[in-house]
mmCIF file of C-alpha atoms and ligand atoms in Angstrom:
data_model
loop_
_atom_site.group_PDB
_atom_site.id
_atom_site.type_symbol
_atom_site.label_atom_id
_atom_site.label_comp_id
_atom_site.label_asym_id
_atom_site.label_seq_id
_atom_site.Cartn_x
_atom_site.Cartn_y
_atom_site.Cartn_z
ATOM 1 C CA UNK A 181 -28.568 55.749 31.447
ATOM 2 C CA UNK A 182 -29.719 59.110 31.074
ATOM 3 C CA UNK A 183 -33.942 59.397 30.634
ATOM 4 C CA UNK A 184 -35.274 60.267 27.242
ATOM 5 C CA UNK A 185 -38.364 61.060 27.286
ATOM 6 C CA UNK A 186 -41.112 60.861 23.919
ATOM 7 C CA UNK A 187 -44.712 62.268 24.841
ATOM 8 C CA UNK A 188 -47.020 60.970 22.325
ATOM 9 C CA UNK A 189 -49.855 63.083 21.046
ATOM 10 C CA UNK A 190 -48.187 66.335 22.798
ATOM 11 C CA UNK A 191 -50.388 68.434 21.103
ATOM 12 C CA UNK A 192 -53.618 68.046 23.012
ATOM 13 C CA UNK A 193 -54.713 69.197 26.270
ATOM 14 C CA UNK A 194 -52.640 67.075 28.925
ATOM 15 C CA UNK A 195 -50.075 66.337 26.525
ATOM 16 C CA UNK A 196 -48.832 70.042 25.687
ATOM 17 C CA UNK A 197 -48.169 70.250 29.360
ATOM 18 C CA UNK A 198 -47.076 67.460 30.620
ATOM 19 C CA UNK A 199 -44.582 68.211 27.944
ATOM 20 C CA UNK A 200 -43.420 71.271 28.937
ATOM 21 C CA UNK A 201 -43.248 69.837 32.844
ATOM 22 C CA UNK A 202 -41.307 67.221 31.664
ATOM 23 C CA UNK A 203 -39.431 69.659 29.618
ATOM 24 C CA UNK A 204 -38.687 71.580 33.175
ATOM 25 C CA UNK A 205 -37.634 68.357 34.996
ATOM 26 C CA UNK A 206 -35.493 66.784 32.683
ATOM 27 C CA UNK A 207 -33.619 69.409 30.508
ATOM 28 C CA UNK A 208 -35.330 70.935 27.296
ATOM 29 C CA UNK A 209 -33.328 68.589 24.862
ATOM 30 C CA UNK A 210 -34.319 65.195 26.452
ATOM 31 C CA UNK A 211 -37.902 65.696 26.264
ATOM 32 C CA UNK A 212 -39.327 64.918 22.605
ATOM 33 C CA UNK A 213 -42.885 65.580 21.757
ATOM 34 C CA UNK A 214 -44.406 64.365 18.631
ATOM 35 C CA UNK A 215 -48.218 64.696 17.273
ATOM 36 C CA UNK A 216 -50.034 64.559 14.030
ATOM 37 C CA UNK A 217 -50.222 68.652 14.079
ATOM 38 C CA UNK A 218 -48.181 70.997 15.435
ATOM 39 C CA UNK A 219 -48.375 72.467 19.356
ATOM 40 C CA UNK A 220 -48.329 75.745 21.100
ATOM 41 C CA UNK A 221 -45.260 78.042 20.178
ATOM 42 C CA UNK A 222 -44.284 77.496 23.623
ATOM 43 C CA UNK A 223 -43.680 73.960 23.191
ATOM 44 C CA UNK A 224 -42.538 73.949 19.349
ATOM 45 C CA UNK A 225 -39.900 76.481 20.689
ATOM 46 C CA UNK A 226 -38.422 74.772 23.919
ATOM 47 C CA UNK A 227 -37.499 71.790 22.554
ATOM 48 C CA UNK A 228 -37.147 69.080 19.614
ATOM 49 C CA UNK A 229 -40.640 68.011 18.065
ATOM 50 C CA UNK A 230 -41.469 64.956 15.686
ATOM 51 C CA UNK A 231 -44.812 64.606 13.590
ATOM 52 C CA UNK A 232 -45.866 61.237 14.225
ATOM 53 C CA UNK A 233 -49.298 59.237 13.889
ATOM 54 C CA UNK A 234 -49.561 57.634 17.173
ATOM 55 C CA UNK A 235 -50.864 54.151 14.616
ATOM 56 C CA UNK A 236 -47.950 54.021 12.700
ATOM 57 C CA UNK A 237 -45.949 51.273 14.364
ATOM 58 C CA UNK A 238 -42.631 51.626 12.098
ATOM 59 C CA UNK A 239 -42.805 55.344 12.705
ATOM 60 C CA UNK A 240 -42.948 55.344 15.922
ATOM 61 C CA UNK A 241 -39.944 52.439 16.224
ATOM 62 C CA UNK A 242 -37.962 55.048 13.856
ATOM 63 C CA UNK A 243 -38.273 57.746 16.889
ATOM 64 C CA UNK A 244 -37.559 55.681 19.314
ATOM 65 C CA UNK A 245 -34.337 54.717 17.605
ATOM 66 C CA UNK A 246 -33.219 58.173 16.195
ATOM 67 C CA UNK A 247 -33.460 59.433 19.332
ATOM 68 C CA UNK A 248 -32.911 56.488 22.053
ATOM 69 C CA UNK A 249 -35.684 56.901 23.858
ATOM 70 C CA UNK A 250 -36.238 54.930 27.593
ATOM 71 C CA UNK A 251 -39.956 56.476 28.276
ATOM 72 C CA UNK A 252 -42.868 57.496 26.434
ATOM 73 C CA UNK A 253 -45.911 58.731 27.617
ATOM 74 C CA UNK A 254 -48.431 57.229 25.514
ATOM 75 C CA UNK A 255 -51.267 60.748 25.523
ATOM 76 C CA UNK A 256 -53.000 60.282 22.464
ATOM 77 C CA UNK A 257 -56.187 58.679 22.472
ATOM 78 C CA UNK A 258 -59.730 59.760 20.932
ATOM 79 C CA UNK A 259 -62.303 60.846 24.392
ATOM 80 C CA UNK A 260 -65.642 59.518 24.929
ATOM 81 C CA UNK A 261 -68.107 62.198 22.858
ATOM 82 C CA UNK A 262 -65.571 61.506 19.685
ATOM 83 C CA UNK A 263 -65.287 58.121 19.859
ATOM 84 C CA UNK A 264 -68.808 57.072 19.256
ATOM 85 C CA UNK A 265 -69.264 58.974 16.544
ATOM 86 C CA UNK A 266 -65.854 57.157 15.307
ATOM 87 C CA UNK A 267 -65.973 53.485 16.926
ATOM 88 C CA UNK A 268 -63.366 51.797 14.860
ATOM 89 C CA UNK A 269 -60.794 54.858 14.619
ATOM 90 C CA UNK A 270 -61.479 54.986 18.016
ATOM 91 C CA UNK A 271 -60.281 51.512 19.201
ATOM 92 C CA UNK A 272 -57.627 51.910 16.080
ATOM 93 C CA UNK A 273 -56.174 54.691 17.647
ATOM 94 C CA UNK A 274 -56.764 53.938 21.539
ATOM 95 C CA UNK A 275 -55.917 50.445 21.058
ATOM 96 C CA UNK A 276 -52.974 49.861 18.406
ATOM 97 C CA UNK A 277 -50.391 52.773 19.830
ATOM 98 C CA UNK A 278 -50.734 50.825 23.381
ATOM 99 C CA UNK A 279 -49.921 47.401 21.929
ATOM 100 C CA UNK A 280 -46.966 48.623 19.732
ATOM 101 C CA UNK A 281 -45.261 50.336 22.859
ATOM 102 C CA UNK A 282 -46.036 47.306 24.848
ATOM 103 C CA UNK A 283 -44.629 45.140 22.519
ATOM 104 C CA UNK A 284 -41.231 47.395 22.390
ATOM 105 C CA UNK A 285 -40.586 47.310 25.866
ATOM 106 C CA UNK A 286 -41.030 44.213 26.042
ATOM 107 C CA UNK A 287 -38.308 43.724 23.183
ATOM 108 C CA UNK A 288 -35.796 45.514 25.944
ATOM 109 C CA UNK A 289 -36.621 49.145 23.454
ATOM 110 C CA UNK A 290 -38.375 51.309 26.182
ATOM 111 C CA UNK A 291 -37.837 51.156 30.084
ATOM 112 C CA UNK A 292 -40.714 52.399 31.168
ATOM 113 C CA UNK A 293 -44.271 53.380 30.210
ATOM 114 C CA UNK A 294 -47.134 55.493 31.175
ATOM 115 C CA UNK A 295 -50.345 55.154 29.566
ATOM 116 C CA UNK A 296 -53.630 56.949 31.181
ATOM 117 C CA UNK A 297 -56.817 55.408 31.766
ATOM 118 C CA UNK A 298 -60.017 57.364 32.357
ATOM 119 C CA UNK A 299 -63.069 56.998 35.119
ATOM 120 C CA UNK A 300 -64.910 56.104 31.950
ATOM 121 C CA UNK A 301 -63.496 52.446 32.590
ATOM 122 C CA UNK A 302 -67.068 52.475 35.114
ATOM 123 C CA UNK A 303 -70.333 51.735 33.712
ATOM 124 C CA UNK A 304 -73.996 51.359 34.948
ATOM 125 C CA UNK A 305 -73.349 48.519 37.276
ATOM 126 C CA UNK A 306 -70.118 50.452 38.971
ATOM 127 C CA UNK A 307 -71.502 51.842 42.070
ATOM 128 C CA UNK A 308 -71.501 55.690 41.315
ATOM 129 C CA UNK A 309 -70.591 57.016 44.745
ATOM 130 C CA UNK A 310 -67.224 56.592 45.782
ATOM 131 C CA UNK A 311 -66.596 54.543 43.204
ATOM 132 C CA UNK A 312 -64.005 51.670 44.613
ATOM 133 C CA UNK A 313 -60.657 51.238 43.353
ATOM 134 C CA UNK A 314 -62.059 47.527 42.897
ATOM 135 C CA UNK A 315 -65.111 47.192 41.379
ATOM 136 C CA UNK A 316 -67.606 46.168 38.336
ATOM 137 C CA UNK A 317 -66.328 47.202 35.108
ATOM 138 C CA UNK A 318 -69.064 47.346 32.218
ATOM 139 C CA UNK A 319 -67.937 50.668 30.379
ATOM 140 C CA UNK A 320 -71.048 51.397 28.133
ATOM 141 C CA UNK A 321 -68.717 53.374 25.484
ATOM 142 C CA UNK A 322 -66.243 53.135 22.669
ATOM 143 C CA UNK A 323 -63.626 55.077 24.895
ATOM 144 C CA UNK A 324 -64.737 53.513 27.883
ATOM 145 C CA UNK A 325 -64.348 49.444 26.239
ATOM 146 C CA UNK A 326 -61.207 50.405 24.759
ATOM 147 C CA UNK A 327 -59.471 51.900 28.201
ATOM 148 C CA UNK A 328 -60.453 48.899 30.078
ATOM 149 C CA UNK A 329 -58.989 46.737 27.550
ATOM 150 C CA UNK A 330 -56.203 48.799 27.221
ATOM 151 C CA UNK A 331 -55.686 48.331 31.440
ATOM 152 C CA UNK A 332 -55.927 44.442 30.844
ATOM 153 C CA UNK A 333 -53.274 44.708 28.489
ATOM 154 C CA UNK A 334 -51.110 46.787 30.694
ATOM 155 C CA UNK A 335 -52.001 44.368 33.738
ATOM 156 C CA UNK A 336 -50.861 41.368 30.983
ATOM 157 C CA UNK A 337 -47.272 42.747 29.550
ATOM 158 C CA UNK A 338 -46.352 43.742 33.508
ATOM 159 C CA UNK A 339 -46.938 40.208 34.933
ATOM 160 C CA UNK A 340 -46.151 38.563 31.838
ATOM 161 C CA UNK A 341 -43.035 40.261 30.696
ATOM 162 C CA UNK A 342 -42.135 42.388 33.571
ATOM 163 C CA UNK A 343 -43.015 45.607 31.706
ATOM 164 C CA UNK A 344 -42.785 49.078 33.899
ATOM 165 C CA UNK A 345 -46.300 50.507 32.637
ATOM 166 C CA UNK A 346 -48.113 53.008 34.777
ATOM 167 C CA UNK A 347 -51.718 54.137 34.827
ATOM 168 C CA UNK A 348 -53.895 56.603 36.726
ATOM 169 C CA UNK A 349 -57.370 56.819 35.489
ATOM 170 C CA UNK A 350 -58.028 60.281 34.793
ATOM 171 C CA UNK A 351 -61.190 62.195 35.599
ATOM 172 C CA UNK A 352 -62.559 65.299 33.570
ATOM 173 C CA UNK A 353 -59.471 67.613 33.525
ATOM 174 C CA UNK A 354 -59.786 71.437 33.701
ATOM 175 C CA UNK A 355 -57.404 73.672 31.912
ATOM 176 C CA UNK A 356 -56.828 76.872 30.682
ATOM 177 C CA UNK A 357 -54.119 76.801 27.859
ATOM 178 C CA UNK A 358 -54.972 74.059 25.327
ATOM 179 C CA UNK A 359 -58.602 73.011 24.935
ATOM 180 C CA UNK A 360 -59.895 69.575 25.567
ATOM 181 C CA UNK A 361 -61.623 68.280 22.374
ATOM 182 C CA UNK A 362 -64.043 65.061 21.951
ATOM 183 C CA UNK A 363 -64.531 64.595 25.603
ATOM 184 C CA UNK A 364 -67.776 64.689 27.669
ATOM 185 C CA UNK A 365 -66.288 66.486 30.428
ATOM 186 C CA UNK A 366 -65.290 69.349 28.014
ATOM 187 C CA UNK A 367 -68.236 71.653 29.130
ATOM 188 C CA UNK A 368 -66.125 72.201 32.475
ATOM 189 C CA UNK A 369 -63.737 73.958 30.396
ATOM 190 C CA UNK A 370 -65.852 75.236 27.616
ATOM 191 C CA UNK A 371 -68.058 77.164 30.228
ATOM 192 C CA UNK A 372 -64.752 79.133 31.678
ATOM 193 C CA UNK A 373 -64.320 80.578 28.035
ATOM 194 C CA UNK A 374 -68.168 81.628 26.734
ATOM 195 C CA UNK A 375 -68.263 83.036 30.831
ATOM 196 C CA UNK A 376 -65.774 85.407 29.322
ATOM 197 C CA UNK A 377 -66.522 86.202 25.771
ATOM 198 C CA UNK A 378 -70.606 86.229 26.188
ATOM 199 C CA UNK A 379 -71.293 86.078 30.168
ATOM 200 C CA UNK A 380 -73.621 83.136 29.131
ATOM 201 C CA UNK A 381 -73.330 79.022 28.489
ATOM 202 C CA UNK A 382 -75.741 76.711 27.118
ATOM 203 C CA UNK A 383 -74.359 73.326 28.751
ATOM 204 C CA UNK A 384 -74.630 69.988 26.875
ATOM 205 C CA UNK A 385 -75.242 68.153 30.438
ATOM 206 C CA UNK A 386 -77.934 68.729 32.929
ATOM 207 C CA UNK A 387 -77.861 70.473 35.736
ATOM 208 C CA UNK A 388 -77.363 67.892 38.516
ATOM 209 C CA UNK A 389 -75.335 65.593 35.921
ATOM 210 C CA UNK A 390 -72.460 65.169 38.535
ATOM 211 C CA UNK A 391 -68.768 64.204 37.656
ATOM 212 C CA UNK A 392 -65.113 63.761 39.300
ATOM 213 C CA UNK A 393 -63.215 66.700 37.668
ATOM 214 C CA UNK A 394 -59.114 67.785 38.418
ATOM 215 C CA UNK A 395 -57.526 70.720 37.458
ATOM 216 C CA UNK A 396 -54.438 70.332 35.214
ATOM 217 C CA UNK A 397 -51.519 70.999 37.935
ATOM 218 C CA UNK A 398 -53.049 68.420 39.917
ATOM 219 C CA UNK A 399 -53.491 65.962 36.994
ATOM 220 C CA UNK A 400 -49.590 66.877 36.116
ATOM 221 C CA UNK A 401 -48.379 66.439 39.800
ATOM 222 C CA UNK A 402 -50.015 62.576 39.962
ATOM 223 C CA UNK A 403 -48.477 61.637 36.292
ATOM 224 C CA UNK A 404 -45.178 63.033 37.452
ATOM 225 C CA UNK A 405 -46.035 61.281 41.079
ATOM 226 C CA UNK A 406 -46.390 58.064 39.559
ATOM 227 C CA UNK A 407 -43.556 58.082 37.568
ATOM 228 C CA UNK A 408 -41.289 58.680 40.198
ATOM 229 C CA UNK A 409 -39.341 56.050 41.902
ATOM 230 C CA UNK A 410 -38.919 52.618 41.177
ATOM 231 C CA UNK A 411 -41.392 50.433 39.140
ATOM 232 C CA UNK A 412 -44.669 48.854 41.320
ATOM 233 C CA UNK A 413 -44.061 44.973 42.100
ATOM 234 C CA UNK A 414 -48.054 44.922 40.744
ATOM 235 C CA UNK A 415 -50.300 46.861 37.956
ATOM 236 C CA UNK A 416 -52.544 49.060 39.235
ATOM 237 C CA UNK A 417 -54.781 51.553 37.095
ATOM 238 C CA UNK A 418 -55.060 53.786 39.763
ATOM 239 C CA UNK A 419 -58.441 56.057 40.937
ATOM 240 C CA UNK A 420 -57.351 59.518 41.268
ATOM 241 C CA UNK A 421 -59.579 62.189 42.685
ATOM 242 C CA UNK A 422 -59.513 65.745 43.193
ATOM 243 C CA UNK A 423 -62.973 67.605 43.443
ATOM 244 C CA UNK A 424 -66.743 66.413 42.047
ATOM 245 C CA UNK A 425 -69.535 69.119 40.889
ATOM 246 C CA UNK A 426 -72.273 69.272 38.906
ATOM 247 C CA UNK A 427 -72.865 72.146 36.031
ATOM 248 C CA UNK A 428 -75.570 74.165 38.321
ATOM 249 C CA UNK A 429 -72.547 74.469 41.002
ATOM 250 C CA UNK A 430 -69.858 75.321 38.598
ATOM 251 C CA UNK A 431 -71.837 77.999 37.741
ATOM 252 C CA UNK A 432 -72.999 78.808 41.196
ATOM 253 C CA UNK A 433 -69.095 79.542 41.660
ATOM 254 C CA UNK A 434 -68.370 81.182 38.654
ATOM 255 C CA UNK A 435 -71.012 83.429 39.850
ATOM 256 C CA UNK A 436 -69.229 84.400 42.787
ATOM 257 C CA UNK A 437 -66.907 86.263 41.073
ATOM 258 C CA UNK A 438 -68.666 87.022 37.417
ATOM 259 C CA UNK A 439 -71.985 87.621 38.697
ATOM 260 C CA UNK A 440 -73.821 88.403 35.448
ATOM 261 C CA UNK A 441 -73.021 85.090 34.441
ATOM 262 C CA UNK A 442 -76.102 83.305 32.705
ATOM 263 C CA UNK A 443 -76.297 79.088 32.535
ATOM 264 C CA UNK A 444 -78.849 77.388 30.299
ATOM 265 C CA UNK A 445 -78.991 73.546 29.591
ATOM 266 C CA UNK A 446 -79.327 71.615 26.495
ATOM 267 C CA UNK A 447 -78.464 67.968 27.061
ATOM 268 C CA UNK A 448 -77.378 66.068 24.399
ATOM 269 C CA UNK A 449 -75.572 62.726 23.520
ATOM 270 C CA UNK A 450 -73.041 63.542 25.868
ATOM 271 C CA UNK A 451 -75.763 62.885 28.497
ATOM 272 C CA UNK A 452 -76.296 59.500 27.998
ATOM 273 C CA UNK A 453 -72.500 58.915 28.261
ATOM 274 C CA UNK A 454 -72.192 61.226 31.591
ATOM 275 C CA UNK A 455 -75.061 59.011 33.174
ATOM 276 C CA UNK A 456 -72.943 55.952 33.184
ATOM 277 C CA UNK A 457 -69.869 57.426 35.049
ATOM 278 C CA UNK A 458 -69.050 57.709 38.705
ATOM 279 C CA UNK A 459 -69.910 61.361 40.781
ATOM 280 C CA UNK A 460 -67.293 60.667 43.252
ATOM 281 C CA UNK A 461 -64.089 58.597 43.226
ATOM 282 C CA UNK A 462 -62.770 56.363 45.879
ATOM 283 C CA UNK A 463 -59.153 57.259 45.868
ATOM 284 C CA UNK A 464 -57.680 56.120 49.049
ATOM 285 C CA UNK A 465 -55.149 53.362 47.382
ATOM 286 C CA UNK A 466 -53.528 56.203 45.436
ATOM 287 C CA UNK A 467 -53.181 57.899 48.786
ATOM 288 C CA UNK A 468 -52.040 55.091 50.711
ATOM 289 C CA UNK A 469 -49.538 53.809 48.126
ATOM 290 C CA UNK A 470 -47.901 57.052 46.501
ATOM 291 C CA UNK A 471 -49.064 59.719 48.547
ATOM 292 C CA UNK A 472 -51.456 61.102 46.174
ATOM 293 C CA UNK A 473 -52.925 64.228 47.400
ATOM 294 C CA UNK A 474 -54.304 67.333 45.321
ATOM 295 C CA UNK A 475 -54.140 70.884 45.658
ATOM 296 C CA UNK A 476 -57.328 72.378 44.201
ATOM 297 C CA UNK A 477 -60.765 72.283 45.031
ATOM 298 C CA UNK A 478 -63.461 74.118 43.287
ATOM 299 C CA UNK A 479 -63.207 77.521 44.719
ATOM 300 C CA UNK A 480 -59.249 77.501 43.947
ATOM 301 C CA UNK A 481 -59.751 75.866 40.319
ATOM 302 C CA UNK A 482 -62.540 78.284 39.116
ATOM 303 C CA UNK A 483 -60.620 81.442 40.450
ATOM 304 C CA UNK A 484 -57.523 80.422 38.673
ATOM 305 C CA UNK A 485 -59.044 79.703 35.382
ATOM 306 C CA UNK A 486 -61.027 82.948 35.183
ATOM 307 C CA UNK A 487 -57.720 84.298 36.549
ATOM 308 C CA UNK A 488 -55.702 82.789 33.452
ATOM 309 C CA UNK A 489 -58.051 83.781 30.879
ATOM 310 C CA UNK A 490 -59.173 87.138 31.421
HETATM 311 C C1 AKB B 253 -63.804 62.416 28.430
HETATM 312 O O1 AKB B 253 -64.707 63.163 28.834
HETATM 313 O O2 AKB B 253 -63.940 61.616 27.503
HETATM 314 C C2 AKB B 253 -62.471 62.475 29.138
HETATM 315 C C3 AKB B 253 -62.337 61.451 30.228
HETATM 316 C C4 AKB B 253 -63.150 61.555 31.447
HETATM 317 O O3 AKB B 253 -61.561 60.553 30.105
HETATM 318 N N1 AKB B 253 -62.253 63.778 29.688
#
């Protein structure tokens, strides 16, 4: 059977290019993206679009039918900073789209799933360095209950019903085309743009307030990685780490090649959420299992971003 492909929520920041990576992989016409609001030009353009609300369970059933679909990547979700403001849309929109593409593959509609979890799955009690692949899981957030519950369920439908679901948990991801929105890691992308504009950034975290970041080609390669090759015999929302900073040394290397570049800090709600996650990621399952391995560190990521966007 030939792989049809729907990206939910292909609008937003991993989702508009995962899309168009799919796009390149697969042929333009087998890749459908859908979202409540319209994407890029580059990705309304390539290839065939849907509006769809990621909660509506006979809409989405309608998609998967009009266009036979075998995979969806399931990217819509409402981050961290958002989602307290917004607890019940939150788990309404986190929660509901995982369970009604669960339950269709399990029905024999879909073949295989990927779904991303997030390193805000850790809480207070997770130790915070190297953070094991294995370990407590007491997320103090909306976002962060709702992705752990959402990896239960995975874990549930695979040994249960033999479901092909696959999860990474994602760090903070760093970006230059789309913007992240809602998240608490958005100041590492955020910063990048006001650098340019106004040569100065008043950050919502403090200074020291370290956190496991990736930029977006590594964050496509291990969602394309895991998706390759047959399905795992067990569920495993897999660590994945790339590079970990704090805002004082972003700017320190953002420095290096604006040097003007001014940094202020203003910690706000964000900070509370940022205190409960790990600063480093233990990874080494990812590696061991499907040769994980990322490209950019910090030097490489901040060069290409400024690169991008000036
Ligand atoms: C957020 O900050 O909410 C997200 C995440 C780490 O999942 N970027």
């Amino acid at each position: 059977m030939t792989e049809k492909i729907l990206v939910i929520g292909a609008s937003g920041q991993i989702g508009s290019e995962l899309t168009m990576r799919l796009r390149a992989k697969y042929g333009n016409e087998s890749v459908i993206a859908s979202d409540i609001r319209e994407g890029g030009a580059e990705m309304m353009e390539s290839g065939p679009f849907e509006f769809l609300d990621a909660t509506d369970k006979a809409d989405i059933l309608v998609i998967l039918h009009k266009h036979e679909i075998t995979t969806v990547y399931l990217m819509a979700a409402m981050l961290s900073a958002t989602a307290e403001k917004h607890p019940k849309k939150a788990w309404d929109i986190n929660m509901n789209a995982l369970l009604y593409v669960l339950e269709f593959a399990e029905k024999g509609l879909l073949k295989t799933i990927f779904w991303p979890s997030s390193i805000a799955v850790f809480g207070e009690t997770t130790p915070r360095d190297d953070t094991p692949q294995k370990t407590i899981l007491e997320p103090a957030t909306v976002y962060g209950i709702s992705k752990l519950a959402g990896e239960r369920w995975c874990n549930y439908f695979h040994d249960k019903f033999g479901v092909d679901v696959r999860t990474i948990r994602y760090p903070g991801i760093i970006s230059w085309k789309t913007m992240p929105g809602g998240g608490t890691t958005d100041y590492a992308v955020e910063i990048f743009h006001e650098a340019l504009k106004k040569g100065s950034y008043e950050c919502f975290l403090d200074e020291k307030t370290k956190l496991p970041m990736m930029y977006m080609e590594d964050a496509l390669k291990a969602t394309l990685d895991i998706m390759d090759g047959e399905a795992f015999d067990t569920y495993v929302a897999y660590n994945v780490a790339a590079v970990s900073f704090h805002p004082k040394k972003l700017a320190k290397e953002i420095q290096t090649i604006l040097p003007d570049f001014k940094i202020t800090y203003k910690p706000d709600f964000r900070q509370q959420i940022a205190d409960t996650w790990p600063r480093t990621i233990d990874d080494s399952l990812a590696r061991k299992e499907w040769n994980w391995k990322h490209d950019y560190d910090t030097t490489a990521i901040v060069k290409d971003m400024l690169k991008n966007l000036s």
